[in-house]
């Protein structure tokens, strides 16, 4: 399906990257807040209570903020606001308890995002900036693939615990996966079987790294193995993005 979303301006893309929460809002109060957790010295002309008119992008827990009021600590380099002003606010969390307090990362005029709001109402997108977030994910995939030593489409045909000695709680607990490579998109890999190391540990340092499963087909972004581990397998998985559904190959090719 073709994405008909309007192209995101670089400024908008940068703001969505840097701010976990954005919304269209109207200022209802300046210089005060009901948030007890906000220090008294912070309650000044750079503190505004804003009614959330529409959430633009947000983590799942904050997608139902529409109609509620949040306290916004305005950025030090941003223009001051007055009651009745509307804008698109880009924020990160600051205080969460009896209410929500956020710190402003950036701001755009409300008219600058109206096209995204209008289009979202006619598509299956849950939020107006869903298309911007897809664009960011696609950009990140292309950038990460460019840094990989091999990019292949392959199926997992074998898994093996290397049984290496472990001496700390952060040890990766290396396993070796055998991949049957059906397509080489880039790099020095060859069609047929190749082996890849991956950390099976659930430690926070390794938790997000892909853990191959038997029969798993996908797009694999592989990194050359160095040091003593190079004798165990030519490649390894190191990043959360190193596994992608095979269909993402089409996106990657569009970006090259």
Short mmCIF file of N, CA, C and O in Angstrom, two decimals, residues 49-162:
data_model
loop_
_atom_site.label_atom_id
_atom_site.label_comp_id
_atom_site.label_asym_id
_atom_site.label_seq_id
_atom_site.Cartn_x
_atom_site.Cartn_y
_atom_site.Cartn_z
N UNK A 49 -0.27 25.79 31.91
CA UNK A 49 -1.21 24.68 31.91
C UNK A 49 -1.87 24.66 30.54
O UNK A 49 -2.39 25.69 30.07
N UNK A 50 -1.81 23.51 29.89
CA UNK A 50 -2.27 23.39 28.50
C UNK A 50 -3.32 22.28 28.40
O UNK A 50 -3.10 21.17 28.90
N UNK A 51 -4.44 22.60 27.77
CA UNK A 51 -5.45 21.57 27.49
C UNK A 51 -5.03 20.82 26.23
O UNK A 51 -4.73 21.42 25.20
N UNK A 52 -4.99 19.50 26.32
CA UNK A 52 -4.61 18.68 25.18
C UNK A 52 -5.80 18.55 24.24
O UNK A 52 -6.80 17.90 24.57
N UNK A 53 -5.72 19.20 23.10
CA UNK A 53 -6.81 19.13 22.12
C UNK A 53 -6.72 17.86 21.28
O UNK A 53 -7.74 17.28 20.92
N UNK A 54 -5.50 17.43 20.97
CA UNK A 54 -5.31 16.19 20.22
C UNK A 54 -3.90 15.68 20.41
O UNK A 54 -2.93 16.43 20.26
N UNK A 55 -3.79 14.39 20.74
CA UNK A 55 -2.47 13.76 20.84
C UNK A 55 -1.96 13.50 19.42
O UNK A 55 -2.68 12.97 18.57
N UNK A 56 -0.71 13.86 19.16
CA UNK A 56 -0.10 13.69 17.84
C UNK A 56 0.75 12.42 17.76
O UNK A 56 0.71 11.71 16.77
N UNK A 57 1.54 12.17 18.78
CA UNK A 57 2.22 10.87 18.92
C UNK A 57 2.55 10.70 20.39
O UNK A 57 2.76 11.68 21.12
N UNK A 58 2.56 9.44 20.84
CA UNK A 58 2.73 9.19 22.27
C UNK A 58 2.96 7.72 22.53
O UNK A 58 2.52 6.87 21.74
N UNK A 59 3.61 7.38 23.66
CA UNK A 59 3.61 5.99 24.10
C UNK A 59 2.18 5.54 24.38
O UNK A 59 1.28 6.37 24.61
N UNK A 60 1.96 4.24 24.36
CA UNK A 60 0.60 3.70 24.50
C UNK A 60 -0.11 4.23 25.74
O UNK A 60 -1.32 4.51 25.70
N UNK A 61 0.60 4.39 26.84
CA UNK A 61 -0.03 4.80 28.10
C UNK A 61 -0.56 6.23 28.06
O UNK A 61 -1.36 6.62 28.93
N UNK A 62 -0.14 7.03 27.08
CA UNK A 62 -0.53 8.45 27.05
C UNK A 62 -1.33 8.82 25.81
O UNK A 62 -1.50 10.00 25.52
N UNK A 63 -1.85 7.84 25.10
CA UNK A 63 -2.57 8.15 23.86
C UNK A 63 -4.00 8.63 24.09
O UNK A 63 -4.65 9.07 23.16
N UNK A 64 -4.47 8.56 25.34
CA UNK A 64 -5.83 8.99 25.64
C UNK A 64 -5.85 10.30 26.43
O UNK A 64 -6.78 10.57 27.18
N UNK A 65 -4.85 11.14 26.23
CA UNK A 65 -4.76 12.39 26.99
C UNK A 65 -5.69 13.48 26.47
O UNK A 65 -5.85 14.51 27.13
N UNK A 66 -6.28 13.28 25.31
CA UNK A 66 -7.14 14.31 24.73
C UNK A 66 -8.21 14.78 25.71
O UNK A 66 -8.89 13.98 26.34
N UNK A 67 -8.33 16.11 25.87
CA UNK A 67 -9.31 16.69 26.77
C UNK A 67 -8.79 16.96 28.16
O UNK A 67 -9.43 17.69 28.93
N UNK A 68 -7.65 16.39 28.51
CA UNK A 68 -7.08 16.61 29.85
C UNK A 68 -6.13 17.81 29.82
O UNK A 68 -5.77 18.32 28.76
N UNK A 69 -5.74 18.25 31.01
CA UNK A 69 -4.79 19.35 31.12
C UNK A 69 -3.44 18.83 31.62
O UNK A 69 -3.39 17.96 32.49
N UNK A 70 -2.37 19.35 31.04
CA UNK A 70 -1.02 19.00 31.47
C UNK A 70 -0.27 20.29 31.77
O UNK A 70 -0.58 21.36 31.22
N UNK A 71 0.70 20.18 32.65
CA UNK A 71 1.56 21.32 32.96
C UNK A 71 2.81 21.23 32.09
O UNK A 71 3.47 20.19 32.07
N UNK A 72 3.10 22.30 31.38
CA UNK A 72 4.24 22.32 30.46
C UNK A 72 5.28 23.32 30.97
O UNK A 72 4.97 24.50 31.17
N UNK A 73 6.49 22.83 31.21
CA UNK A 73 7.62 23.71 31.51
C UNK A 73 8.20 24.14 30.17
O UNK A 73 8.79 23.33 29.45
N UNK A 74 8.01 25.39 29.81
CA UNK A 74 8.41 25.86 28.49
C UNK A 74 9.93 25.88 28.35
O UNK A 74 10.66 26.15 29.30
N UNK A 75 10.39 25.60 27.13
CA UNK A 75 11.82 25.63 26.85
C UNK A 75 12.36 27.05 27.08
O UNK A 75 11.67 28.04 26.82
N UNK A 76 13.59 27.13 27.54
CA UNK A 76 14.16 28.44 27.88
C UNK A 76 14.33 29.34 26.67
O UNK A 76 14.36 30.57 26.81
N UNK A 77 14.45 28.75 25.47
CA UNK A 77 14.63 29.56 24.27
C UNK A 77 13.35 29.74 23.47
O UNK A 77 13.37 30.26 22.36
N UNK A 78 12.22 29.30 24.05
CA UNK A 78 10.94 29.39 23.33
C UNK A 78 10.21 30.68 23.69
O UNK A 78 10.41 31.26 24.77
N UNK A 79 9.36 31.13 22.79
CA UNK A 79 8.55 32.32 23.06
C UNK A 79 7.59 32.04 24.22
O UNK A 79 7.09 30.93 24.38
N UNK A 80 7.34 33.07 25.02
CA UNK A 80 6.36 32.95 26.08
C UNK A 80 4.96 32.85 25.48
O UNK A 80 4.72 33.29 24.35
N UNK A 81 4.04 32.28 26.25
CA UNK A 81 2.68 32.07 25.78
C UNK A 81 1.69 32.84 26.65
O UNK A 81 1.99 33.20 27.79
N UNK A 82 0.50 33.03 26.09
CA UNK A 82 -0.58 33.65 26.86
C UNK A 82 -1.81 32.75 26.76
O UNK A 82 -1.90 31.88 25.89
N UNK A 83 -2.74 32.97 27.66
CA UNK A 83 -3.96 32.17 27.68
C UNK A 83 -4.67 32.28 26.33
O UNK A 83 -4.82 33.38 25.77
N UNK A 84 -5.08 31.13 25.80
CA UNK A 84 -5.76 31.09 24.51
C UNK A 84 -4.85 30.73 23.35
O UNK A 84 -5.34 30.38 22.27
N UNK A 85 -3.53 30.81 23.54
CA UNK A 85 -2.61 30.43 22.46
C UNK A 85 -2.71 28.92 22.19
O UNK A 85 -2.88 28.12 23.11
N UNK A 86 -2.60 28.56 20.92
CA UNK A 86 -2.58 27.14 20.53
C UNK A 86 -1.28 26.85 19.80
O UNK A 86 -0.73 27.72 19.12
N UNK A 87 -0.81 25.63 19.94
CA UNK A 87 0.44 25.22 19.30
C UNK A 87 0.55 23.71 19.33
O UNK A 87 -0.22 23.02 20.01
N UNK A 88 1.51 23.21 18.56
CA UNK A 88 1.89 21.79 18.65
C UNK A 88 3.09 21.72 19.59
O UNK A 88 4.15 22.29 19.29
N UNK A 89 2.91 21.04 20.71
CA UNK A 89 3.95 20.94 21.73
C UNK A 89 4.65 19.58 21.62
O UNK A 89 3.99 18.54 21.52
N UNK A 90 5.98 19.61 21.68
CA UNK A 90 6.79 18.39 21.66
C UNK A 90 7.49 18.31 23.01
O UNK A 90 8.23 19.23 23.39
N UNK A 91 7.25 17.23 23.76
CA UNK A 91 7.64 17.21 25.16
C UNK A 91 8.23 15.87 25.59
O UNK A 91 8.09 14.86 24.90
N UNK A 92 8.85 15.90 26.76
CA UNK A 92 9.26 14.67 27.44
C UNK A 92 8.78 14.74 28.88
O UNK A 92 8.60 15.82 29.44
N UNK A 93 8.57 13.58 29.50
CA UNK A 93 8.01 13.52 30.84
C UNK A 93 8.88 14.19 31.89
O UNK A 93 10.11 14.13 31.82
N UNK A 94 8.23 14.81 32.86
CA UNK A 94 8.94 15.47 33.94
C UNK A 94 8.36 15.04 35.29
O UNK A 94 9.09 14.63 36.19
N UNK A 95 7.04 15.13 35.43
CA UNK A 95 6.35 14.76 36.68
C UNK A 95 5.11 13.97 36.32
O UNK A 95 4.34 14.38 35.43
N UNK A 96 4.91 12.84 36.99
CA UNK A 96 3.69 12.07 36.76
C UNK A 96 3.20 11.54 38.09
O UNK A 96 3.91 10.83 38.79
N UNK A 97 2.00 11.93 38.47
CA UNK A 97 1.43 11.51 39.74
C UNK A 97 -0.03 11.89 39.75
O UNK A 97 -0.86 11.29 39.08
N UNK A 98 -0.33 12.96 40.51
CA UNK A 98 -1.72 13.43 40.54
C UNK A 98 -2.10 14.13 39.24
O UNK A 98 -3.26 14.40 38.97
N UNK A 99 -1.10 14.42 38.43
CA UNK A 99 -1.30 15.00 37.10
C UNK A 99 -0.04 14.77 36.30
O UNK A 99 0.91 14.13 36.76
N UNK A 100 -0.02 15.30 35.11
CA UNK A 100 1.14 15.11 34.24
C UNK A 100 1.86 16.43 34.03
O UNK A 100 1.24 17.44 33.67
N UNK A 101 3.16 16.43 34.28
CA UNK A 101 4.00 17.58 33.99
C UNK A 101 5.04 17.19 32.96
O UNK A 101 5.66 16.13 33.08
N UNK A 102 5.22 18.01 31.95
CA UNK A 102 6.17 17.70 30.88
C UNK A 102 7.09 18.88 30.63
O UNK A 102 6.74 20.03 30.91
N UNK A 103 8.26 18.59 30.10
CA UNK A 103 9.21 19.62 29.71
C UNK A 103 9.17 19.78 28.19
O UNK A 103 9.22 18.78 27.46
N UNK A 104 9.07 20.99 27.74
CA UNK A 104 8.98 21.26 26.30
C UNK A 104 10.34 21.05 25.64
O UNK A 104 11.35 21.59 26.07
N UNK A 105 10.34 20.26 24.57
CA UNK A 105 11.53 20.05 23.75
C UNK A 105 11.51 21.00 22.56
O UNK A 105 12.55 21.50 22.12
N UNK A 106 10.33 21.24 22.03
CA UNK A 106 10.18 22.14 20.89
C UNK A 106 8.72 22.45 20.67
O UNK A 106 7.82 21.89 21.32
N UNK A 107 8.47 23.36 19.71
CA UNK A 107 7.10 23.80 19.46
C UNK A 107 6.96 24.20 18.00
O UNK A 107 7.90 24.74 17.41
N UNK A 108 5.81 23.92 17.42
CA UNK A 108 5.49 24.36 16.07
C UNK A 108 4.14 25.05 16.08
O UNK A 108 3.28 24.73 16.92
N UNK A 109 3.91 25.96 15.14
CA UNK A 109 2.56 26.54 15.02
C UNK A 109 1.55 25.44 14.73
O UNK A 109 1.86 24.46 14.04
N UNK A 110 0.35 25.59 15.24
CA UNK A 110 -0.67 24.57 15.03
C UNK A 110 -0.91 24.32 13.54
O UNK A 110 -1.11 23.17 13.12
N UNK A 111 -0.86 25.37 12.72
CA UNK A 111 -1.11 25.21 11.29
C UNK A 111 -0.06 24.32 10.61
O UNK A 111 -0.34 23.74 9.56
N UNK A 112 1.13 24.22 11.21
CA UNK A 112 2.20 23.44 10.59
C UNK A 112 1.92 21.94 10.63
O UNK A 112 2.56 21.18 9.90
N UNK A 113 0.98 21.51 11.48
CA UNK A 113 0.70 20.07 11.59
C UNK A 113 -0.73 19.73 11.19
O UNK A 113 -1.13 18.57 11.26
N UNK A 114 -1.51 20.71 10.75
CA UNK A 114 -2.92 20.47 10.41
C UNK A 114 -3.07 19.43 9.31
O UNK A 114 -4.01 18.63 9.32
N UNK A 115 -2.15 19.43 8.33
CA UNK A 115 -2.27 18.48 7.23
C UNK A 115 -2.16 17.05 7.73
O UNK A 115 -2.87 16.15 7.27
N UNK A 116 -1.27 16.81 8.69
CA UNK A 116 -1.13 15.47 9.26
C UNK A 116 -2.38 15.08 10.03
O UNK A 116 -2.82 13.93 9.98
N UNK A 117 -2.96 16.03 10.74
CA UNK A 117 -4.18 15.76 11.51
C UNK A 117 -5.33 15.40 10.57
O UNK A 117 -6.06 14.43 10.78
N UNK A 118 -5.47 16.17 9.49
CA UNK A 118 -6.56 15.93 8.55
C UNK A 118 -6.41 14.58 7.86
O UNK A 118 -7.38 13.84 7.69
N UNK A 119 -5.17 14.26 7.46
CA UNK A 119 -4.96 13.00 6.75
C UNK A 119 -5.19 11.80 7.65
O UNK A 119 -5.76 10.79 7.23
N UNK A 120 -4.78 11.90 8.92
CA UNK A 120 -4.95 10.77 9.84
C UNK A 120 -6.43 10.41 10.00
O UNK A 120 -6.77 9.25 10.23
N UNK A 121 -7.30 11.39 9.85
CA UNK A 121 -8.73 11.14 9.99
C UNK A 121 -9.29 10.32 8.84
O UNK A 121 -10.38 9.76 8.94
N UNK A 122 -8.53 10.21 7.74
CA UNK A 122 -9.01 9.48 6.56
C UNK A 122 -8.23 8.19 6.32
O UNK A 122 -8.44 7.54 5.30
N UNK A 123 -7.32 7.84 7.23
CA UNK A 123 -6.49 6.64 7.06
C UNK A 123 -6.64 5.74 8.27
O UNK A 123 -7.36 6.05 9.23
N UNK A 124 -5.93 4.63 8.24
CA UNK A 124 -5.95 3.69 9.36
C UNK A 124 -4.95 4.07 10.44
O UNK A 124 -4.84 3.37 11.46
N UNK A 125 -4.22 5.17 10.25
CA UNK A 125 -3.24 5.58 11.26
C UNK A 125 -3.94 5.93 12.57
O UNK A 125 -4.94 6.64 12.58
N UNK A 126 -3.36 5.43 13.67
CA UNK A 126 -3.96 5.68 14.97
C UNK A 126 -3.79 7.13 15.40
O UNK A 126 -4.69 7.73 16.00
N UNK A 127 -2.63 7.72 15.07
CA UNK A 127 -2.32 9.08 15.49
C UNK A 127 -1.77 9.87 14.30
O UNK A 127 -1.22 9.29 13.36
N UNK A 128 -1.90 11.20 14.32
CA UNK A 128 -1.48 12.00 13.17
C UNK A 128 -0.02 11.85 12.77
O UNK A 128 0.32 12.00 11.59
N UNK A 129 0.87 11.58 13.72
CA UNK A 129 2.29 11.47 13.38
C UNK A 129 2.74 10.02 13.20
O UNK A 129 3.94 9.75 13.16
N UNK A 130 1.80 9.09 13.06
CA UNK A 130 2.18 7.70 12.81
C UNK A 130 3.02 7.59 11.54
O UNK A 130 3.99 6.83 11.48
N UNK A 131 2.67 8.36 10.52
CA UNK A 131 3.43 8.31 9.27
C UNK A 131 4.84 8.87 9.45
O UNK A 131 5.79 8.38 8.84
N UNK A 132 4.99 9.88 10.30
CA UNK A 132 6.32 10.43 10.57
C UNK A 132 7.17 9.39 11.30
O UNK A 132 8.35 9.21 11.00
N UNK A 133 6.56 8.69 12.24
CA UNK A 133 7.30 7.66 12.96
C UNK A 133 7.70 6.51 12.04
O UNK A 133 8.80 5.96 12.18
N UNK A 134 6.85 6.15 11.08
CA UNK A 134 7.23 5.14 10.09
C UNK A 134 8.43 5.60 9.28
O UNK A 134 9.36 4.84 9.00
N UNK A 135 8.40 6.87 8.88
CA UNK A 135 9.50 7.42 8.10
C UNK A 135 10.81 7.35 8.89
O UNK A 135 11.87 7.01 8.36
N UNK A 136 10.74 7.66 10.18
CA UNK A 136 11.92 7.61 11.03
C UNK A 136 12.45 6.18 11.12
O UNK A 136 13.66 5.93 11.02
N UNK A 137 11.54 5.22 11.31
CA UNK A 137 11.97 3.81 11.39
C UNK A 137 12.63 3.37 10.09
O UNK A 137 13.64 2.65 10.09
N UNK A 138 12.09 3.82 8.95
CA UNK A 138 12.67 3.45 7.66
C UNK A 138 14.05 4.08 7.48
O UNK A 138 14.99 3.44 6.98
N UNK A 139 14.20 5.33 7.88
CA UNK A 139 15.51 5.98 7.81
C UNK A 139 16.52 5.26 8.67
O UNK A 139 17.68 5.04 8.26
N UNK A 140 16.10 4.88 9.87
CA UNK A 140 17.01 4.20 10.79
C UNK A 140 17.42 2.83 10.26
O UNK A 140 18.57 2.41 10.43
N UNK A 141 16.47 2.13 9.63
CA UNK A 141 16.81 0.83 9.05
C UNK A 141 17.88 0.97 7.98
O UNK A 141 18.86 0.22 7.95
N UNK A 142 17.71 1.94 7.08
CA UNK A 142 18.69 2.14 6.01
C UNK A 142 20.05 2.51 6.58
O UNK A 142 21.09 2.01 6.12
N UNK A 143 20.08 3.37 7.59
CA UNK A 143 21.35 3.78 8.18
C UNK A 143 22.04 2.61 8.87
O UNK A 143 23.26 2.43 8.76
N UNK A 144 21.26 1.79 9.57
CA UNK A 144 21.84 0.65 10.27
C UNK A 144 22.34 -0.40 9.28
O UNK A 144 23.40 -1.00 9.48
N UNK A 145 21.58 -0.63 8.22
CA UNK A 145 22.00 -1.60 7.21
C UNK A 145 23.31 -1.18 6.55
O UNK A 145 24.16 -2.02 6.21
N UNK A 146 23.50 0.13 6.38
CA UNK A 146 24.73 0.62 5.76
C UNK A 146 25.95 0.34 6.63
O UNK A 146 27.08 0.25 6.13
N UNK A 147 25.74 0.19 7.93
CA UNK A 147 26.84 -0.08 8.86
C UNK A 147 27.09 -1.57 9.05
O UNK A 147 28.12 -1.96 9.62
N UNK A 148 26.16 -2.42 8.60
CA UNK A 148 26.30 -3.86 8.79
C UNK A 148 27.33 -4.44 7.82
O UNK A 148 27.54 -3.91 6.73
N UNK A 149 27.96 -5.55 8.22
CA UNK A 149 28.94 -6.21 7.36
C UNK A 149 28.28 -7.13 6.34
O UNK A 149 28.89 -7.48 5.33
N UNK A 150 27.05 -7.53 6.61
CA UNK A 150 26.29 -8.32 5.65
C UNK A 150 24.81 -8.14 5.95
O UNK A 150 24.41 -8.06 7.12
N UNK A 151 24.01 -8.08 4.90
CA UNK A 151 22.55 -8.01 5.03
C UNK A 151 21.98 -9.14 4.19
O UNK A 151 22.22 -9.20 2.97
N UNK A 152 21.26 -10.06 4.83
CA UNK A 152 20.80 -11.26 4.14
C UNK A 152 19.36 -11.57 4.51
O UNK A 152 18.87 -11.17 5.57
N UNK A 153 18.69 -12.29 3.63
CA UNK A 153 17.42 -12.94 3.95
C UNK A 153 17.75 -14.40 4.22
O UNK A 153 18.39 -15.06 3.40
N UNK A 154 17.34 -14.90 5.37
CA UNK A 154 17.74 -16.25 5.76
C UNK A 154 16.75 -16.84 6.74
O UNK A 154 16.00 -16.13 7.41
N UNK A 155 16.80 -18.18 6.85
CA UNK A 155 15.96 -18.93 7.78
C UNK A 155 16.84 -19.62 8.81
O UNK A 155 17.90 -20.17 8.47
N UNK A 156 16.41 -19.59 10.06
CA UNK A 156 17.16 -20.26 11.13
C UNK A 156 16.95 -21.76 11.02
O UNK A 156 15.82 -22.25 11.07
N UNK A 157 18.05 -22.50 10.87
CA UNK A 157 17.96 -23.96 10.72
C UNK A 157 18.67 -24.70 11.85
O UNK A 157 18.63 -25.94 11.90
N UNK A 158 19.31 -23.97 12.76
CA UNK A 158 19.98 -24.64 13.88
C UNK A 158 20.35 -23.66 14.97
O UNK A 158 20.64 -22.49 14.70
N UNK A 159 20.31 -24.13 16.23
CA UNK A 159 20.68 -23.33 17.39
C UNK A 159 21.56 -24.17 18.30
O UNK A 159 21.30 -25.37 18.49
N UNK A 160 22.58 -23.53 18.90
CA UNK A 160 23.53 -24.28 19.73
C UNK A 160 24.10 -23.39 20.82
O UNK A 160 24.56 -22.27 20.56
N UNK A 161 24.05 -23.88 22.05
CA UNK A 161 24.67 -23.19 23.18
C UNK A 161 26.17 -23.46 23.13
O UNK A 161 26.61 -24.61 23.13
N UNK A 162 26.98 -22.39 23.07
CA UNK A 162 28.42 -22.58 22.98
C UNK A 162 29.03 -23.07 24.29
O UNK A 162 30.15 -23.57 24.31
#
